[in-house]
Short mmCIF file of C-alpha atoms and ligand atoms in Angstrom, two decimals:
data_model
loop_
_atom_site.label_atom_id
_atom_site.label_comp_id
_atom_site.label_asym_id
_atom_site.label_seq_id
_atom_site.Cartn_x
_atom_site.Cartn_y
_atom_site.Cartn_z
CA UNK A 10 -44.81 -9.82 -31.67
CA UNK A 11 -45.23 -12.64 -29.33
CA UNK A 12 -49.00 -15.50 -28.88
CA UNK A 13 -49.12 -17.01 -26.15
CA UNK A 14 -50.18 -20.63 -25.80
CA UNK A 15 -52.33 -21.90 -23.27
CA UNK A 16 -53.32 -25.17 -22.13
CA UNK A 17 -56.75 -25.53 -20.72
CA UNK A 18 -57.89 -28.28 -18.61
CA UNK A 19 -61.72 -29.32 -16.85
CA UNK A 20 -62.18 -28.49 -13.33
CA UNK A 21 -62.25 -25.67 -10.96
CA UNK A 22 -59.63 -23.60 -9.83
CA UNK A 23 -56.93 -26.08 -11.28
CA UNK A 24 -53.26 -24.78 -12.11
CA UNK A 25 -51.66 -28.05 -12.96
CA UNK A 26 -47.94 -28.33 -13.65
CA UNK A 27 -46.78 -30.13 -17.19
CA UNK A 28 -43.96 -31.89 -15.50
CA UNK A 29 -41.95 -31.89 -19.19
CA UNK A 30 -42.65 -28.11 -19.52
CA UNK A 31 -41.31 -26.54 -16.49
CA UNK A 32 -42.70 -23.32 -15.50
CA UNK A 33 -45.54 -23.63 -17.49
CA UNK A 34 -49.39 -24.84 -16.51
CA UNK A 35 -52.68 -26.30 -17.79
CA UNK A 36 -55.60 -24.22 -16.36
CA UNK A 37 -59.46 -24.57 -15.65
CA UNK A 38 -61.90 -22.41 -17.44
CA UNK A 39 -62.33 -20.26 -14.21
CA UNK A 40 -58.37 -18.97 -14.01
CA UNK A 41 -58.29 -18.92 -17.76
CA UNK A 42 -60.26 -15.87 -17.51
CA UNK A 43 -57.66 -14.33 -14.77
CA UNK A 44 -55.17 -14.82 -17.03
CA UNK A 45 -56.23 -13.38 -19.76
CA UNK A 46 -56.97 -10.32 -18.13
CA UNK A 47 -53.28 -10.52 -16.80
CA UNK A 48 -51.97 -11.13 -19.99
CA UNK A 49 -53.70 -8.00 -21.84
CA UNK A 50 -52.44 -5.65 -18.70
CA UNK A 51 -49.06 -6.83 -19.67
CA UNK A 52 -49.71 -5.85 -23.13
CA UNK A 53 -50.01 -9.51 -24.55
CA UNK A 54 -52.57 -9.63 -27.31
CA UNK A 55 -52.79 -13.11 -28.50
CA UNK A 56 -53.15 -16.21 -27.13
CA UNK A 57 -53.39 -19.99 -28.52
CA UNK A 58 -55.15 -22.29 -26.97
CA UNK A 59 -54.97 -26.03 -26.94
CA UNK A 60 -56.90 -28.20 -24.85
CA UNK A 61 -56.40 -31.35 -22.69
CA UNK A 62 -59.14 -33.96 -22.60
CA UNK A 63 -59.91 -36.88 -20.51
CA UNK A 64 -59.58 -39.65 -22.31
CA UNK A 65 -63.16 -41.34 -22.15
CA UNK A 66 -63.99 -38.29 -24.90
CA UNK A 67 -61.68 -39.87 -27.40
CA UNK A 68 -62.47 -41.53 -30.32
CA UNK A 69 -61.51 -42.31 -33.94
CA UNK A 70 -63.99 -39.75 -35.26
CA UNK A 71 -63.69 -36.39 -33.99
CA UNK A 72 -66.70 -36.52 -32.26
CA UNK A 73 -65.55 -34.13 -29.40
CA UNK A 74 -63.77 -32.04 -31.47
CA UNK A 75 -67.10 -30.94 -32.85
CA UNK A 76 -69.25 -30.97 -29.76
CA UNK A 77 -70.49 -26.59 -29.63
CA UNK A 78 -70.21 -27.10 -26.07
CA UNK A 79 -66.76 -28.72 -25.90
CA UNK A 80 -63.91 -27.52 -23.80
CA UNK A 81 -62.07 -25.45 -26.27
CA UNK A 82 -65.19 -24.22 -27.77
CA UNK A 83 -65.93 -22.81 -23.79
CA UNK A 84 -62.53 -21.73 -23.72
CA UNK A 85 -62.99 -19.31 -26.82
CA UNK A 86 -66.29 -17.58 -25.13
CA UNK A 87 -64.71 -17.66 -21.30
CA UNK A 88 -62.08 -15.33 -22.64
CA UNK A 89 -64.24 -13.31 -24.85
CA UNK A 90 -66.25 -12.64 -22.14
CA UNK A 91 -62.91 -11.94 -19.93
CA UNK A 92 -61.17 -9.62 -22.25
CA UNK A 93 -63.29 -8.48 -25.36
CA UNK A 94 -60.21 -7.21 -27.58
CA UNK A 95 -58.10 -10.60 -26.63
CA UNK A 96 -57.18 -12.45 -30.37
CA UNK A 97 -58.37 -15.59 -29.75
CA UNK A 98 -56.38 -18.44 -31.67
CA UNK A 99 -57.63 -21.85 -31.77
CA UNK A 100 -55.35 -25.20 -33.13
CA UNK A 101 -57.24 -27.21 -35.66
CA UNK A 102 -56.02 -30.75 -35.38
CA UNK A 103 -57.84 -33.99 -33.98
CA UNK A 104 -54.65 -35.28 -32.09
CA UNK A 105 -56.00 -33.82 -28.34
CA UNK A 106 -59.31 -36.03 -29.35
CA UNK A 107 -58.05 -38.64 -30.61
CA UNK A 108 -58.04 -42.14 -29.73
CA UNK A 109 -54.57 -42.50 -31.85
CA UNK A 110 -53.47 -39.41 -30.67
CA UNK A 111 -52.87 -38.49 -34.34
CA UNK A 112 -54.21 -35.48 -36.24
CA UNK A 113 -56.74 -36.99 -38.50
CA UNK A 114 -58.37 -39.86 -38.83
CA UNK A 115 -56.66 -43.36 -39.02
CA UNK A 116 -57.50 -46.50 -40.81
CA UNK A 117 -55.92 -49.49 -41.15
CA UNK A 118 -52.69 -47.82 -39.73
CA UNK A 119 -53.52 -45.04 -42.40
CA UNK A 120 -54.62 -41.65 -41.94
CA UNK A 121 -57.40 -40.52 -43.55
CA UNK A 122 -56.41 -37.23 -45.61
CA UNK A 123 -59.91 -36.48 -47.19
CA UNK A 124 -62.05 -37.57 -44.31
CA UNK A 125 -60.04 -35.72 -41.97
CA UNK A 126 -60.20 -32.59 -44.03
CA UNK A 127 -63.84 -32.60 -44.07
CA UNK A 128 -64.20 -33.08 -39.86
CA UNK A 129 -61.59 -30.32 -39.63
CA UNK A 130 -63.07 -27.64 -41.09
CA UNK A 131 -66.34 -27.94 -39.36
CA UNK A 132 -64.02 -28.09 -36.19
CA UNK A 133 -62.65 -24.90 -37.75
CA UNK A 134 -66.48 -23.15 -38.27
CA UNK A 135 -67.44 -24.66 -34.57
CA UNK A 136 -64.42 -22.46 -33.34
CA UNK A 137 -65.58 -19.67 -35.38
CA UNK A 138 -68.92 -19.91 -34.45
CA UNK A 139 -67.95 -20.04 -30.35
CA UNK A 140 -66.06 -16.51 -31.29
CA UNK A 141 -62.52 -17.34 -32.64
CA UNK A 142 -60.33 -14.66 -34.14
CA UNK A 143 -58.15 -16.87 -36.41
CA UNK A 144 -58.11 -20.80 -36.48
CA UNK A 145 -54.79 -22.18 -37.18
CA UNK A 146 -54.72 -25.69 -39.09
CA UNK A 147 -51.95 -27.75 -38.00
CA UNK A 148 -52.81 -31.23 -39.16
CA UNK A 149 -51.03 -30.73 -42.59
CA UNK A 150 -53.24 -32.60 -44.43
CA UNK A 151 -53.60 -32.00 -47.79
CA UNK A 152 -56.26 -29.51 -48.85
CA UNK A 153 -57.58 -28.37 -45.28
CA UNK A 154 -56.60 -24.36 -45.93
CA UNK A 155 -59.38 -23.80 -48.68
CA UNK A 156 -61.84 -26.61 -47.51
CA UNK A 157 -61.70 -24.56 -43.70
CA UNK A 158 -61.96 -21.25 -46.52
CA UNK A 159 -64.77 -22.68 -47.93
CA UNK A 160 -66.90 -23.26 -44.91
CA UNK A 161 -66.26 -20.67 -43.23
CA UNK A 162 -67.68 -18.40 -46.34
CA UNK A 163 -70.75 -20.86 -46.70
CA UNK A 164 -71.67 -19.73 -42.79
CA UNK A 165 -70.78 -16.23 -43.46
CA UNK A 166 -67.71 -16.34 -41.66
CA UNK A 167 -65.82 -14.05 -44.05
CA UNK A 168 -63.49 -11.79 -41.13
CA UNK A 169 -61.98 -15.33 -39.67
CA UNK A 170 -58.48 -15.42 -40.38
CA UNK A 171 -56.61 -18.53 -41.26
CA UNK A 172 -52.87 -18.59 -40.09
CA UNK A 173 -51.54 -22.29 -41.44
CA UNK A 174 -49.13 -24.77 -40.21
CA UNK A 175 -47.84 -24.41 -43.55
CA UNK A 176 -44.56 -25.85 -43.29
CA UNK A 177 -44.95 -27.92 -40.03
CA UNK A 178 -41.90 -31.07 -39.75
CA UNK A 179 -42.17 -34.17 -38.52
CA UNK A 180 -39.77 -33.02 -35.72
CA UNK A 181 -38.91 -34.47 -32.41
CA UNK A 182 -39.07 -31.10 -30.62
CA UNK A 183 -42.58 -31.40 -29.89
CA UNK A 184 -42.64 -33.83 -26.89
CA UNK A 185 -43.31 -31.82 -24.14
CA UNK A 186 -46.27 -30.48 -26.00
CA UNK A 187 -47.94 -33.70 -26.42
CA UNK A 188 -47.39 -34.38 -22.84
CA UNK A 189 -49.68 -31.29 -22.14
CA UNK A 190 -52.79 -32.06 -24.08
CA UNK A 191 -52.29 -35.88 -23.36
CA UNK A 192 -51.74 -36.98 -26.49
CA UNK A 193 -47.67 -38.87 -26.51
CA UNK A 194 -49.05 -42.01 -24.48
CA UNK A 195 -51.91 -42.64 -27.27
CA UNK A 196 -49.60 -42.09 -30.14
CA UNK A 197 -49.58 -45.11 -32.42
CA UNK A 198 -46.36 -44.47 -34.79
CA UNK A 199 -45.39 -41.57 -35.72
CA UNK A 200 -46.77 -38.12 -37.77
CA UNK A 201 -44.14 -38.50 -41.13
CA UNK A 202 -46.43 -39.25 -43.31
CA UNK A 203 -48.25 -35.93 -43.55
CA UNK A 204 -45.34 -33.36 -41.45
CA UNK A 205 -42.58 -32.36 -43.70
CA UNK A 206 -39.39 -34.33 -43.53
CA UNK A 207 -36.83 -32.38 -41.69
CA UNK A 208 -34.09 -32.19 -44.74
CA UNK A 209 -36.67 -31.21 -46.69
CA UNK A 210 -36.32 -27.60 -48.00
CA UNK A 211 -38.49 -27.38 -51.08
CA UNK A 212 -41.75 -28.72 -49.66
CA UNK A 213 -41.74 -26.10 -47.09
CA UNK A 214 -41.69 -24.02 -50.32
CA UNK A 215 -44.81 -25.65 -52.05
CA UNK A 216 -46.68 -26.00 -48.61
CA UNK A 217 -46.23 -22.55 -48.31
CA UNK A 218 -47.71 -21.76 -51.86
CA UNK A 219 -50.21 -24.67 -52.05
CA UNK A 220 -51.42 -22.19 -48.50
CA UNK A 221 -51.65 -18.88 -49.39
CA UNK A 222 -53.21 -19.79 -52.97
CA UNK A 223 -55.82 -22.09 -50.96
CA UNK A 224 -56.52 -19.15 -48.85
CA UNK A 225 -54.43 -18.60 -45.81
CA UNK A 226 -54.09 -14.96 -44.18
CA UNK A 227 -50.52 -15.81 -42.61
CA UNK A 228 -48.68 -18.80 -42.86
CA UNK A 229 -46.06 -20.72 -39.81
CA UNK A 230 -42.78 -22.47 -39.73
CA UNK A 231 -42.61 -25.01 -36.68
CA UNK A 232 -40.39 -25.67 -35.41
CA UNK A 233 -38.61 -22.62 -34.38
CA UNK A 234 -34.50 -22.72 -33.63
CA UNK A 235 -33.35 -25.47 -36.27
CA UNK A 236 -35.35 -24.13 -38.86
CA UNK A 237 -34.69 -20.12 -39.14
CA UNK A 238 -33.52 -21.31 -42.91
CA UNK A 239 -37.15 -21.85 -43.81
CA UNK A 240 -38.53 -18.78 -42.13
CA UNK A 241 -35.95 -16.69 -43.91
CA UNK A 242 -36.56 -18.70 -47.55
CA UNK A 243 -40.04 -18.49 -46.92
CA UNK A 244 -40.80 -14.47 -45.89
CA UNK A 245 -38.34 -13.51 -48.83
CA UNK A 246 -39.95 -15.64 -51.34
CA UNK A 247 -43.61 -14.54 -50.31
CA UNK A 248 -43.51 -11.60 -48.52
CA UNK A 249 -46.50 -12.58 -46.28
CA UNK A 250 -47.24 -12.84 -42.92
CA UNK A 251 -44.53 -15.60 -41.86
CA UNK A 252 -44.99 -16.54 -38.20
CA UNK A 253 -42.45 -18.96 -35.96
CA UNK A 254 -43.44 -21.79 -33.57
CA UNK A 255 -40.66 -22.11 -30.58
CA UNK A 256 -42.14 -25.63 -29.87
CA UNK A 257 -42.52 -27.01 -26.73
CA UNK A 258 -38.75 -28.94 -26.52
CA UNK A 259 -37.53 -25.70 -27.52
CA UNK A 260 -38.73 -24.39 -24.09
CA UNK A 261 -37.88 -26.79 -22.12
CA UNK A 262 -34.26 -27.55 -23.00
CA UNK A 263 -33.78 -23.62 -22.24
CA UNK A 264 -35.76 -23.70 -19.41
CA UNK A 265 -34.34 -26.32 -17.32
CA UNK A 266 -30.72 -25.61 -18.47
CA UNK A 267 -30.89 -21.86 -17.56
CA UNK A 268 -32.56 -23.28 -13.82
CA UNK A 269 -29.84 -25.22 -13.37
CA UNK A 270 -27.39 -22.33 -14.55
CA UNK A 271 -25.59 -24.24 -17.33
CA UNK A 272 -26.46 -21.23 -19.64
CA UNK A 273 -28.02 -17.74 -18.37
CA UNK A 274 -30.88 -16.26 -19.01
CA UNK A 275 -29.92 -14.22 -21.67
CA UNK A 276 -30.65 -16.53 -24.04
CA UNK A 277 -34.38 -16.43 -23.99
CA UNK A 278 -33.51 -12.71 -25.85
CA UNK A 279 -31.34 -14.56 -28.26
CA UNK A 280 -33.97 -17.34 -28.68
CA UNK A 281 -36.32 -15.14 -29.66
CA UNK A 282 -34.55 -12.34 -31.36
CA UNK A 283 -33.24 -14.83 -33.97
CA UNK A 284 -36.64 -14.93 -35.44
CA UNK A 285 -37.13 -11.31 -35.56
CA UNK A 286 -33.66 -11.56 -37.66
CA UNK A 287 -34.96 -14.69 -39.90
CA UNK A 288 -37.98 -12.24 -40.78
CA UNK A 289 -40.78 -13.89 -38.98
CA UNK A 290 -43.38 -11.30 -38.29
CA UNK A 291 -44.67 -12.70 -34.91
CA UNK A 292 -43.38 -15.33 -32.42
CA UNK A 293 -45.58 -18.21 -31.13
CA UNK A 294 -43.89 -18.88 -28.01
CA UNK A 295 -43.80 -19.92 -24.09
CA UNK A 296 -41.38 -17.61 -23.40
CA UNK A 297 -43.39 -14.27 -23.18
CA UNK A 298 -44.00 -13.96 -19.14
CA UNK A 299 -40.46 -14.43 -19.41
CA UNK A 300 -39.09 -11.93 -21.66
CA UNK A 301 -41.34 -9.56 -20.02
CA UNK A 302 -40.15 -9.95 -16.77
CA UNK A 303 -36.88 -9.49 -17.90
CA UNK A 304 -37.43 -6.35 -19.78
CA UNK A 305 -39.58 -4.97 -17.64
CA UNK A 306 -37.65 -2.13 -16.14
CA UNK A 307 -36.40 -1.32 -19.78
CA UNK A 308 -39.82 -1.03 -21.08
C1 LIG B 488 -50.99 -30.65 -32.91
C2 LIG B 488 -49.91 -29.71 -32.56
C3 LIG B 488 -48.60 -30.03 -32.15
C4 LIG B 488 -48.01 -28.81 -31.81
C5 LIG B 488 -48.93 -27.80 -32.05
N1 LIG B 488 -50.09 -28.37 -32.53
C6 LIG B 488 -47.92 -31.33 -31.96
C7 LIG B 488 -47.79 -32.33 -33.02
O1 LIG B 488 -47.97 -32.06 -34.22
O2 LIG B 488 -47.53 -33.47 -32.65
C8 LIG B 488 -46.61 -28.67 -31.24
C9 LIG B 488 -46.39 -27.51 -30.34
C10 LIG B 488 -45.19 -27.59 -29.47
O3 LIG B 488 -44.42 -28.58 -29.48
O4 LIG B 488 -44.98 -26.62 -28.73
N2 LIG B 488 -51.16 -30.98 -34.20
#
């Protein structure tokens, strides 16, 4: 049930601490492989990555985003090569390239829904093409699930799967996470006007639909905790492959209360059993090493 996300980082031998996530590390290409392999010996099938960038490869155009040699695009191949079987999950959103540290393009203060939808699906085919499983679109612009369907048909990527950000809020959870691919000191404003606003109930219903008719194998609700409402609206409504994001503040706020004792660890299990309960299929979550270590004499 659970994906694992992984940060990956330039450099050699480099397991760097994200001071806002603690517990939890960036890597270079060389111990992403190692842990892969010690993630599928632990039974772990799925990991998403994300990648950090220096910031002298950022721009307003998604330049980097689309280079076939890029860091995530070596990422994919370094653990295909590692561990054949591995599902390989890549995030499909411009904000860890760009210059604005938003997910599409900006203009005039204004993102760009069209012209970001056309630089993110060939983002979405260059991950394809470098040996990604599923790409997972989490820039919520309008119209990205069937124009990433549509190229990745032209190319003759028909097996790709698409799991969407369908209903992805404009939450303050996701801080930590934007720490770890660099992204929260570029931010110019903020990401409401293409996430979902967080009262919002029935446009996490038509985000949903608007997905699955435009093409999406298995559709997310981010984030995870404050929002099992939507995941249980959305699997009984649809009956599809509903998947939940425990974000990055999610994490942390359990993290560093259970290391300072204020709560024990037991709540990871209720953390993530709540989903399970909500109906989501599968977990995206950092807590995996964690539940496994806890379970592992029960196992
Ligand atoms: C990028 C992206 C974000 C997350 C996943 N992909 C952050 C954002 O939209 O600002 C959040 C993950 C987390 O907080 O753990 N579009």
């Amino acid at each position: 049930d659970f994906i694992v996300p992984l940060f990956v980082i330039e450099g050699n031998k480099l397991k760097e601490a994200i001071p806002s996530m603690p517990g939890y590390f960036r890597f270079s290409l060389d111990l992403l492989a190692a842990k892969a392999v010690s993630l599928w010996k632990q039974e772990l099938k799925a990991i998403l990555l994300f990648v950090k960038v220096p910031d002298n490869l950022k721009d307003n155009k998604g330049t980097e985003a689309l280079n076939h040699n890029g860091l995530m695009q070596r990422a994919i191949k370094t653990i295909k090569d590692a561990v054949p079987d591995m599902i390989v999950i890549t995030d499909i959103a411009l904000d860890p390239y760009s210059s604005f540290g938003h997910d599409g393009i900006v203009e005039e203060g204004k993102i760009l829904n069209d012209h970001s939808v056309k630089i993110l699906s060939e983002m979405a085919l260059s991950h394809a093409q470098a040996g990604a499983d599923i790409v997972a679109p989490s820039d919520m612009m309008d119209g990205r699930v069937l124009a990433i369907r549509n190229q990745l048909e032209e190319a003759n990527f028909h097996d790709t799967m698409i799991m969407s950000y369908s209903a992805k809020y404009a939450s303050a959870f996701y801080g930590p996470f934007r720490d770890a691919v660099g992204a929260q000191g570029l931010l110019k404003g903020d990401k409401k006007t293409y996430q979902i606003d967080p009262p919002n109930m029935e446009e996490a219903i038509r985000e949903v639909e608007e997905d699955i008719n435009e093409g999406a194998d298995m559709v997310m609700v981010k984030p995870g905790m404050p929002y099992l409402d939507v995941i249980r609206e959305v699997k009984n409504k649809f009956k599809v492959p509903t998947f939940a994001y425990q974000v990055s503040g999610e994490y942390s706020m359990l993290k560093l209360a259970i290391s300072k004792s204020y709560i024990p660890p037991e709540v990871i299990d209720e953390s993530l059993l709540c989903f399970k309960r909500a109906g989501a299929d599968g977990i995206l979550t950092y807590f995996a090493k964690d539940w496994l270590l806890r379970h592992k004499n029960s196992r």
